[in-house]
Tab-separated table of C-alpha atoms in Angstrom:
chain	number	residue	atom	x	y	z
A	1	MET	CA	62.265	165.112	102.934
A	2	THR	CA	63.755	163.885	98.825
A	3	SER	CA	61.794	163.719	95.982
A	4	VAL	CA	60.417	160.370	96.488
A	5	ASP	CA	59.197	161.054	99.880
A	6	ALA	CA	57.103	163.804	98.529
A	7	SER	CA	55.733	161.823	95.813
A	8	PRO	CA	52.726	162.213	94.758
A	9	THR	CA	52.295	158.041	94.455
A	10	LEU	CA	53.652	157.737	97.836
A	11	ALA	CA	50.932	159.967	99.699
A	12	VAL	CA	48.169	158.598	97.902
A	13	THR	CA	49.311	154.904	99.201
A	14	ARG	CA	49.662	156.706	102.604
A	15	ALA	CA	46.522	157.846	102.896
A	16	LEU	CA	44.970	154.973	100.875
A	17	LEU	CA	46.742	152.745	103.772
A	18	ALA	CA	45.303	154.953	106.797
A	19	LEU	CA	41.856	154.791	105.325
A	20	ALA	CA	41.907	150.726	105.193
A	21	VAL	CA	43.336	150.912	108.772
A	22	VAL	CA	40.005	152.000	110.029
A	23	PHE	CA	37.568	150.983	107.916
A	24	VAL	CA	38.819	147.603	109.437
A	25	LEU	CA	38.693	149.534	113.237
A	26	LEU	CA	35.312	150.314	112.684
A	27	ALA	CA	34.281	147.002	111.393
A	28	THR	CA	35.409	145.235	113.744
A	29	THR	CA	35.100	147.333	116.625
A	30	GLY	CA	31.972	149.808	115.829
A	31	TRP	CA	31.299	153.641	115.824
A	32	THR	CA	30.324	152.950	118.877
A	33	THR	CA	33.773	153.051	120.469
A	34	ILE	CA	33.534	156.437	120.250
A	35	ARG	CA	31.016	157.169	122.519
A	36	HIS	CA	32.003	158.336	126.296
A	37	ARG	CA	28.662	157.477	127.819
A	38	PRO	CA	27.461	159.182	130.777
A	39	GLY	CA	27.563	156.398	134.259
A	40	PRO	CA	26.212	156.230	137.288
A	41	GLY	CA	27.199	158.695	140.524
A	42	PRO	CA	27.344	161.755	141.219
A	43	SER	CA	28.372	164.733	139.414
A	44	ARG	CA	31.240	166.462	139.075
A	45	GLU	CA	29.718	168.841	136.933
A	46	ALA	CA	26.950	169.694	139.459
A	47	ALA	CA	30.243	169.707	141.983
A	48	LEU	CA	31.464	172.815	140.190
A	49	ALA	CA	28.433	175.003	140.162
A	50	ALA	CA	27.854	173.849	143.819
A	51	TRP	CA	31.247	175.110	143.834
A	52	ALA	CA	30.824	178.255	141.748
A	53	ARG	CA	28.313	179.498	144.176
A	54	ASP	CA	30.331	179.163	147.488
A	55	ARG	CA	31.636	182.243	149.223
A	56	VAL	CA	34.454	182.470	151.952
A	57	GLY	CA	33.703	185.458	153.468
A	58	HIS	CA	32.240	187.667	150.399
A	59	ARG	CA	35.063	186.399	148.458
A	60	PRO	CA	33.995	184.320	145.088
A	61	LEU	CA	35.937	180.614	145.266
A	62	PRO	CA	38.871	180.074	142.857
A	63	ASP	CA	38.039	179.012	139.350
A	64	PRO	CA	39.302	175.564	138.552
A	65	ALA	CA	39.401	176.210	134.500
A	66	ALA	CA	41.213	179.155	135.015
A	67	ALA	CA	43.295	180.067	138.086
A	68	PRO	CA	46.582	179.229	137.608
A	69	ALA	CA	47.751	176.095	140.375
A	70	ARG	CA	49.973	178.936	142.051
A	71	THR	CA	46.669	181.424	142.988
A	72	VAL	CA	44.914	178.404	144.593
A	73	ALA	CA	47.941	177.799	146.461
A	74	ALA	CA	47.866	181.161	148.007
A	75	PHE	CA	44.624	180.702	148.621
A	76	PHE	CA	44.199	177.853	150.599
A	77	ALA	CA	47.208	179.255	152.222
A	78	GLY	CA	45.241	182.512	153.568
A	79	LEU	CA	42.423	179.546	155.033
A	80	GLY	CA	44.851	177.583	156.789
A	81	THR	CA	44.673	174.081	157.912
A	82	ALA	CA	40.742	174.452	159.496
A	83	GLY	CA	39.260	176.822	156.893
A	84	GLY	CA	40.647	174.117	153.839
A	85	ARG	CA	39.349	171.536	155.803
A	86	LEU	CA	35.949	172.594	156.115
A	87	LEU	CA	35.834	173.135	151.861
A	88	ALA	CA	36.936	169.974	151.114
A	89	GLU	CA	34.269	168.415	153.340
A	90	ARG	CA	32.085	171.120	151.432
A	91	HIS	CA	33.249	170.518	147.864
A	92	PRO	CA	34.803	167.576	147.987
A	93	LEU	CA	35.168	166.202	143.832
A	94	VAL	CA	36.432	169.998	143.448
A	95	VAL	CA	39.107	169.716	146.087
A	96	GLY	CA	39.784	166.579	145.249
A	97	ASN	CA	41.102	167.572	141.836
A	98	LEU	CA	42.193	171.112	142.071
A	99	ASN	CA	45.789	171.412	140.920
A	100	GLY	CA	47.440	173.490	143.956
A	101	ALA	CA	45.581	172.653	146.842
A	102	PRO	CA	47.478	171.399	149.413
A	103	VAL	CA	48.488	167.501	148.831
A	104	PRO	CA	47.233	166.230	151.983
A	105	LEU	CA	44.094	167.951	151.549
A	106	ARG	CA	43.341	166.104	147.810
A	107	TYR	CA	44.179	162.688	149.436
A	108	ARG	CA	41.837	163.674	152.638
A	109	ALA	CA	39.199	165.720	149.744
A	110	ASN	CA	38.735	162.506	147.369
A	111	ARG	CA	38.464	159.831	150.890
A	112	ILE	CA	35.431	161.701	151.213
A	113	ALA	CA	34.405	161.809	147.697
A	114	LEU	CA	35.581	158.268	147.629
A	115	THR	CA	32.855	157.345	150.795
A	116	ARG	CA	29.859	159.273	149.220
A	117	ALA	CA	30.533	157.193	146.093
A	118	LEU	CA	30.890	153.938	147.423
A	119	THR	CA	27.619	154.682	149.990
A	120	ALA	CA	25.999	155.740	146.255
A	121	GLU	CA	26.954	152.770	144.961
A	122	ARG	CA	25.476	150.579	148.008
A	123	ALA	CA	22.442	152.258	147.454
A	124	ARG	CA	21.920	150.469	144.044
A	125	ILE	CA	23.059	147.631	144.608
A	126	ALA	CA	20.312	147.212	147.172
A	127	ASP	CA	17.992	148.218	144.343
A	128	PRO	CA	16.120	146.070	143.205
A	129	ARG	CA	14.902	148.140	140.375
A	130	LEU	CA	19.076	147.141	138.770
A	131	SER	CA	19.006	145.447	135.785
A	132	ALA	CA	21.647	142.451	135.643
A	133	ASP	CA	24.039	144.675	133.682
A	134	GLY	CA	23.496	147.713	136.497
A	135	LEU	CA	23.961	145.143	139.279
A	136	HIS	CA	27.370	143.755	137.708
A	137	GLU	CA	28.879	147.240	136.795
A	138	ALA	CA	27.419	148.499	140.842
A	139	ARG	CA	29.399	145.824	142.267
A	140	ARG	CA	31.838	146.892	140.221
A	141	ARG	CA	32.599	150.364	141.191
A	142	PHE	CA	31.592	149.443	144.411
A	143	ASP	CA	34.866	147.036	144.889
A	144	ARG	CA	36.753	150.001	143.163
A	145	PHE	CA	36.144	152.318	145.669
A	146	SER	CA	36.383	149.858	148.325
A	147	SER	CA	39.659	149.289	147.479
A	148	LEU	CA	41.124	152.801	147.208
A	149	LEU	CA	39.399	154.166	149.897
A	150	ARG	CA	42.314	151.310	151.937
A	151	PRO	CA	44.859	152.591	154.623
A	152	GLY	CA	46.945	154.414	153.000
A	153	ARG	CA	46.126	154.581	149.725
A	154	GLN	CA	47.131	158.421	148.716
A	155	ILE	CA	44.592	159.418	145.999
A	156	LEU	CA	45.273	162.714	144.710
A	157	ALA	CA	42.315	162.431	142.111
A	158	PHE	CA	39.300	160.991	142.206
A	159	ASP	CA	36.043	161.662	139.739
A	160	PRO	CA	33.442	159.008	139.734
A	161	THR	CA	31.561	160.378	137.281
A	162	GLY	CA	31.129	158.384	133.902
A	163	LYS	CA	33.608	155.912	133.474
A	164	GLY	CA	35.341	158.002	135.471
A	165	ARG	CA	39.113	159.087	136.401
A	166	THR	CA	41.785	158.861	139.381
A	167	ALA	CA	45.038	159.438	140.854
A	168	GLU	CA	47.279	157.992	142.706
A	169	VAL	CA	50.977	158.841	145.215
A	170	LEU	CA	53.608	156.493	146.299
A	171	GLY	CA	55.337	157.445	148.367
A	172	ASP	CA	56.519	161.323	149.627
A	173	LEU	CA	54.427	163.399	146.655
A	174	GLU	CA	56.057	167.001	149.174
A	175	ARG	CA	59.156	165.896	149.652
A	176	ALA	CA	59.631	164.413	146.669
A	177	ARG	CA	63.357	164.421	144.705
A	178	ARG	CA	62.444	163.351	142.005
A	179	VAL	CA	58.820	161.921	140.924
A	180	SER	CA	57.988	159.517	137.672
A	181	VAL	CA	54.428	160.162	136.283
A	182	ILE	CA	52.739	156.825	134.755
A	183	VAL	CA	50.688	157.948	131.683
A	184	PRO	CA	48.580	154.567	130.505
A	185	GLY	CA	46.944	154.151	126.941
A	186	VAL	CA	43.287	152.984	125.965
A	187	ASP	CA	40.777	151.270	127.853
A	188	THR	CA	42.238	153.105	131.189
A	189	ASN	CA	39.278	154.081	133.614
A	190	LEU	CA	38.148	153.892	137.125
A	191	LEU	CA	37.308	150.029	136.895
A	192	THR	CA	40.564	149.347	135.206
A	193	PHE	CA	42.679	151.349	137.480
A	194	GLN	CA	44.256	148.415	138.592
A	195	LYS	CA	43.375	144.165	138.444
A	196	THR	CA	44.283	140.815	139.692
A	197	HIS	CA	44.887	139.268	136.409
A	198	GLY	CA	47.497	140.974	134.246
A	199	ARG	CA	48.741	143.309	137.115
A	200	TYR	CA	51.145	144.944	135.973
A	201	GLY	CA	49.149	146.014	132.871
A	202	ALA	CA	47.387	148.304	135.060
A	203	PRO	CA	48.296	152.165	136.003
A	204	ALA	CA	48.370	151.054	139.798
A	205	GLY	CA	50.125	147.574	139.523
A	206	MET	CA	52.780	149.372	136.685
A	207	ALA	CA	53.012	152.734	139.671
A	208	GLU	CA	53.534	150.078	142.177
A	209	SER	CA	56.365	147.862	140.783
A	210	LEU	CA	58.401	151.311	139.274
A	211	PHE	CA	57.899	152.540	142.597
A	212	ALA	CA	59.786	148.745	144.066
A	213	ALA	CA	62.233	149.204	141.811
A	214	GLU	CA	63.016	152.621	142.120
A	215	ARG	CA	63.679	152.088	145.534
A	216	ARG	CA	65.761	149.042	144.204
A	217	VAL	CA	68.364	151.393	142.191
A	218	SER	CA	68.983	154.180	144.538
A	219	PRO	CA	66.827	153.370	148.570
A	220	GLY	CA	67.808	156.023	149.694
A	221	ALA	CA	66.726	158.655	147.394
A	222	ARG	CA	63.153	160.943	147.928
A	223	VAL	CA	61.111	159.366	145.153
A	224	ALA	CA	57.468	159.128	144.090
A	225	VAL	CA	55.494	157.283	141.442
A	226	ILE	CA	51.930	158.876	140.240
A	227	ALA	CA	49.907	156.504	139.042
A	228	TRP	CA	47.585	159.556	136.226
A	229	ALA	CA	43.930	157.835	135.050
A	230	ASP	CA	42.975	161.183	134.886
A	231	TYR	CA	42.029	161.558	131.558
A	232	THR	CA	38.917	160.220	129.714
A	233	ALA	CA	40.963	157.481	127.267
A	234	PRO	CA	40.101	154.977	124.277
A	235	VAL	CA	37.806	152.779	124.903
A	236	GLY	CA	39.226	149.376	123.040
A	237	VAL	CA	41.432	150.102	119.237
A	238	GLY	CA	38.958	151.807	117.754
A	239	VAL	CA	38.098	155.475	115.847
A	240	ASP	CA	39.370	157.414	119.147
A	241	ALA	CA	42.684	155.021	119.176
A	242	MET	CA	43.377	156.348	116.327
A	243	THR	CA	42.973	160.374	115.970
A	244	GLY	CA	44.305	162.996	118.623
A	245	ARG	CA	41.528	164.161	120.213
A	246	LEU	CA	41.287	162.539	123.365
A	247	ALA	CA	44.948	162.930	123.636
A	248	ALA	CA	45.105	166.366	122.928
A	249	ASN	CA	42.611	167.062	126.096
A	250	GLY	CA	44.309	164.475	128.061
A	251	ALA	CA	47.277	166.780	127.221
A	252	VAL	CA	46.038	169.542	128.525
A	253	ARG	CA	45.625	167.776	132.124
A	254	LEU	CA	48.470	166.356	131.934
A	255	VAL	CA	51.093	169.359	131.326
A	256	GLU	CA	48.408	171.111	134.303
A	257	LEU	CA	49.439	168.558	136.452
A	258	ALA	CA	53.157	168.506	135.919
A	259	SER	CA	53.047	172.016	136.732
A	260	ALA	CA	51.382	171.853	139.963
A	261	LEU	CA	53.491	169.751	141.090
A	262	PRO	CA	54.760	170.912	144.845
A	263	GLY	CA	58.342	171.848	145.886
A	264	ASP	CA	60.983	171.847	142.155
A	265	ALA	CA	61.308	167.614	142.493
A	266	ARG	CA	62.442	166.736	138.784
A	267	VAL	CA	59.747	164.843	136.549
A	268	ALA	CA	59.347	161.343	134.329
A	269	LEU	CA	57.247	160.873	132.425
A	270	PHE	CA	56.884	156.778	131.661
A	271	CYS	CA	54.117	156.884	128.864
A	272	HIS	CA	52.752	153.610	128.021
A	273	SER	CA	50.807	152.642	124.609
A	274	TYR	CA	47.608	155.273	123.731
A	275	GLY	CA	49.794	157.564	126.642
A	276	SER	CA	52.248	157.736	124.750
A	277	VAL	CA	50.337	160.015	122.090
A	278	LEU	CA	49.324	162.361	124.987
A	279	CYS	CA	52.896	162.888	125.618
A	280	GLY	CA	53.974	164.050	122.132
A	281	LEU	CA	50.737	166.769	122.596
A	282	ALA	CA	51.976	168.107	125.877
A	283	ALA	CA	55.302	167.763	125.114
A	284	PRO	CA	55.989	170.986	123.551
A	285	ARG	CA	54.127	173.098	126.829
A	286	LEU	CA	55.515	170.835	129.831
A	287	PRO	CA	57.638	172.794	132.477
A	288	ALA	CA	61.424	172.767	132.537
A	289	ARG	CA	61.278	170.393	135.511
A	290	VAL	CA	59.886	167.572	133.387
A	291	THR	CA	64.473	166.045	132.661
A	292	ASP	CA	62.714	163.118	130.827
A	293	LEU	CA	60.205	161.520	128.504
A	294	ALA	CA	59.932	158.040	127.610
A	295	VAL	CA	57.955	156.149	125.797
A	296	ALA	CA	57.176	152.184	125.569
A	297	GLY	CA	54.837	150.127	122.484
A	298	SER	CA	54.277	153.767	121.422
A	299	PRO	CA	51.747	153.590	118.097
A	300	GLY	CA	53.465	157.438	117.821
A	301	MET	CA	53.668	160.736	119.332
A	302	ARG	CA	51.989	163.369	116.569
A	303	VAL	CA	55.660	164.226	115.217
A	304	GLU	CA	58.214	162.864	112.470
A	305	ARG	CA	60.778	163.900	114.282
A	306	ALA	CA	61.843	164.281	118.456
A	307	ALA	CA	63.145	167.397	117.766
A	308	GLU	CA	59.595	168.199	116.343
A	309	LEU	CA	58.266	167.715	120.541
A	310	ALA	CA	59.989	171.109	121.462
A	311	THR	CA	60.693	170.033	124.654
A	312	GLY	CA	63.871	170.134	126.807
A	313	ALA	CA	63.279	166.499	128.335
A	314	ARG	CA	64.778	164.035	127.240
A	315	VAL	CA	63.271	161.549	124.874
A	316	TRP	CA	63.327	157.539	124.952
A	317	ALA	CA	61.864	155.093	123.608
A	318	MET	CA	61.356	151.335	123.439
A	319	ARG	CA	59.646	148.308	122.199
A	320	ASP	CA	60.000	144.478	122.953
A	321	ALA	CA	59.984	141.940	120.242
A	322	ASP	CA	56.602	140.837	119.421
A	323	ASP	CA	55.075	144.011	121.002
A	324	TRP	CA	52.038	143.594	117.897
A	325	ILE	CA	52.081	147.707	118.247
A	326	ALA	CA	54.838	147.834	115.941
A	327	ASP	CA	52.134	146.268	112.767
A	328	VAL	CA	49.867	149.176	113.509
A	329	PRO	CA	50.884	151.784	110.079
A	330	HIS	CA	53.831	154.713	111.767
A	331	LEU	CA	51.990	157.941	109.648
A	332	GLU	CA	49.547	159.864	110.299
A	333	VAL	CA	47.219	161.483	106.892
A	334	GLY	CA	44.113	163.533	107.531
A	335	GLY	CA	44.376	163.256	111.043
A	336	VAL	CA	44.273	159.348	111.755
A	337	GLY	CA	47.444	157.831	112.824
A	338	HIS	CA	50.334	159.182	114.281
A	339	GLY	CA	53.424	160.067	112.333
A	340	ALA	CA	56.674	157.789	112.760
A	341	ASP	CA	57.639	154.978	115.396
A	342	PRO	CA	59.533	156.346	117.924
A	343	VAL	CA	61.881	154.011	117.960
A	344	GLU	CA	62.793	154.126	114.356
A	345	PRO	CA	67.134	155.654	114.621
A	346	GLU	CA	65.673	158.378	112.555
A	347	PHE	CA	63.060	159.303	114.689
A	348	GLY	CA	66.002	160.888	116.612
A	349	ALA	CA	64.767	159.474	120.408
A	350	ARG	CA	67.045	157.599	122.457
A	351	LEU	CA	66.567	153.835	122.081
A	352	LEU	CA	66.107	151.497	125.396
A	353	SER	CA	65.888	147.746	125.431
A	354	ALA	CA	62.482	145.850	126.632
A	355	GLY	CA	64.425	142.798	127.489
A	356	GLY	CA	62.228	140.371	129.484
A	357	ALA	CA	58.944	142.055	128.481
A	358	VAL	CA	56.585	139.621	126.813
A	359	GLY	CA	53.665	142.138	124.350
A	360	HIS	CA	52.119	144.482	125.113
A	361	SER	CA	51.565	145.397	128.421
A	362	GLY	CA	54.639	143.421	129.846
A	363	TYR	CA	57.010	146.676	129.847
A	364	PHE	CA	56.588	147.690	134.224
A	365	GLU	CA	56.921	143.745	134.963
A	366	PRO	CA	59.677	142.665	137.901
A	367	GLY	CA	63.069	140.829	136.504
A	368	THR	CA	62.309	142.888	133.062
A	369	GLU	CA	64.780	145.054	131.976
A	370	SER	CA	61.808	147.543	130.441
A	371	LEU	CA	61.425	148.405	134.274
A	372	ASP	CA	64.872	148.465	135.247
A	373	ASN	CA	65.384	150.983	132.659
A	374	PHE	CA	61.937	153.062	133.398
A	375	ALA	CA	63.491	152.924	137.279
A	376	ALA	CA	66.991	154.006	136.060
A	377	ILE	CA	65.728	156.827	134.587
A	378	GLY	CA	63.301	157.375	137.413
A	379	VAL	CA	66.533	158.182	139.810
A	380	GLY	CA	68.850	159.219	137.414
A	381	ALA	CA	70.814	156.835	137.507
A	382	TYR	CA	71.284	157.083	134.087
A	383	GLN	CA	74.935	154.793	133.639
A	384	ASP	CA	72.596	151.671	134.858
A	385	LEU	CA	70.418	152.186	131.472
A	386	ILE	CA	70.609	148.842	129.230
A	387	CYS	CA	70.733	150.273	125.349
A	388	ALA	CA	68.371	148.491	123.060
A	389	ARG	CA	71.695	147.372	120.803
A	390	ALA	CA	74.936	147.703	122.261
A	391	GLY	CA	77.666	150.309	121.313
A	392	SER	CA	74.896	153.120	120.871
A	393	ALA	CA	75.617	154.761	123.746
A	394	CYS	CA	72.054	156.082	124.059
A	395	HIS	CA	73.031	157.499	127.334
A	396	HIS	CA	75.767	159.315	125.665
A	397	GLY	CA	76.377	163.171	126.486
A	398	ILE	CA	74.201	163.124	129.595
A	399	SER	CA	76.225	164.566	132.726
A	400	GLY	CA	77.285	162.251	135.628
A	401	THR	CA	77.587	159.529	132.909
A	402	GLU	CA	79.448	157.144	130.942
A	403	GLY	CA	79.437	157.832	127.420
A	404	ALA	CA	78.548	161.669	128.674
């Protein structure tokens, strides 16, 4: 930091700019953006309470909030297949979201939980006391649950409480040698998990596009992609989106997921928009198996330099030319804002091309250089990467690539 950078005048200017941004957000979106109202449906709190009361023999069940994934895995190994299925039937909302539980059992538990949630929404739709808005939401939830229950879908996490959370796996997660995890941004919940219009801007579409691209790049590779919408995201571009509170909570969940994935596959994180804030906060605690952390359309990662992320993972960044996120002040003052711009050379990330992507949600569109770059990272084909600028050698120093 130079003496000019540290000047009181510059600090005041930055503070006033950050406050001005917050004022504009409040004026246009209102304080309601920070409220996450509870929604209809089963309660995860009630499910956890029932789990805590239950016993296998005389033994308590592992604490979902405290038991390490390896302890949970050992517990289910001792139960056997039949015992695990019985527990999933009794406590689907817990087993389906329990890191360390066998992946096929989580899929099974979440199908049970989805079926029960679908039944509850069907009853709500038939309730004549429901308001017009309530009926509209019930129908949307019914449609979403029906879609997630389609044959072949592998739901790794499902919680219908409130706005809801979910995660879906494409590919064979247990046998994969490389796993890609997509971490989306604002307005992510059960109802926005997939979309008909703007398909590749929603988590399910992002994962579908990336999975197909990875198989094109390396047809024989054993890969899996996770659409991870399993955290409470900000609602709209409001106060929550300008602070790190929800990202900090989500970072804990992301670290737990990465640490509990089966086998010893290498893991790459693809963090879009506010998801990159979450990934930045998770970075110092990520397990060594996370080899790559790529951000797109990032408002910042809560640090000033990539080195401050304190991770062994390679850090990649991209932004397309017409992404509005470029106009967001990349600074942090008093907890507001998310720090330096990851695509600035001074930040120290490896800069990738986003050629062909359009707008803030176009990075996973088929046919774009942004998607091709993500796929190359996902399968470890670093030699195929397209750098943001010719001659910048974004893949320099990586074993087995040009420029290594």
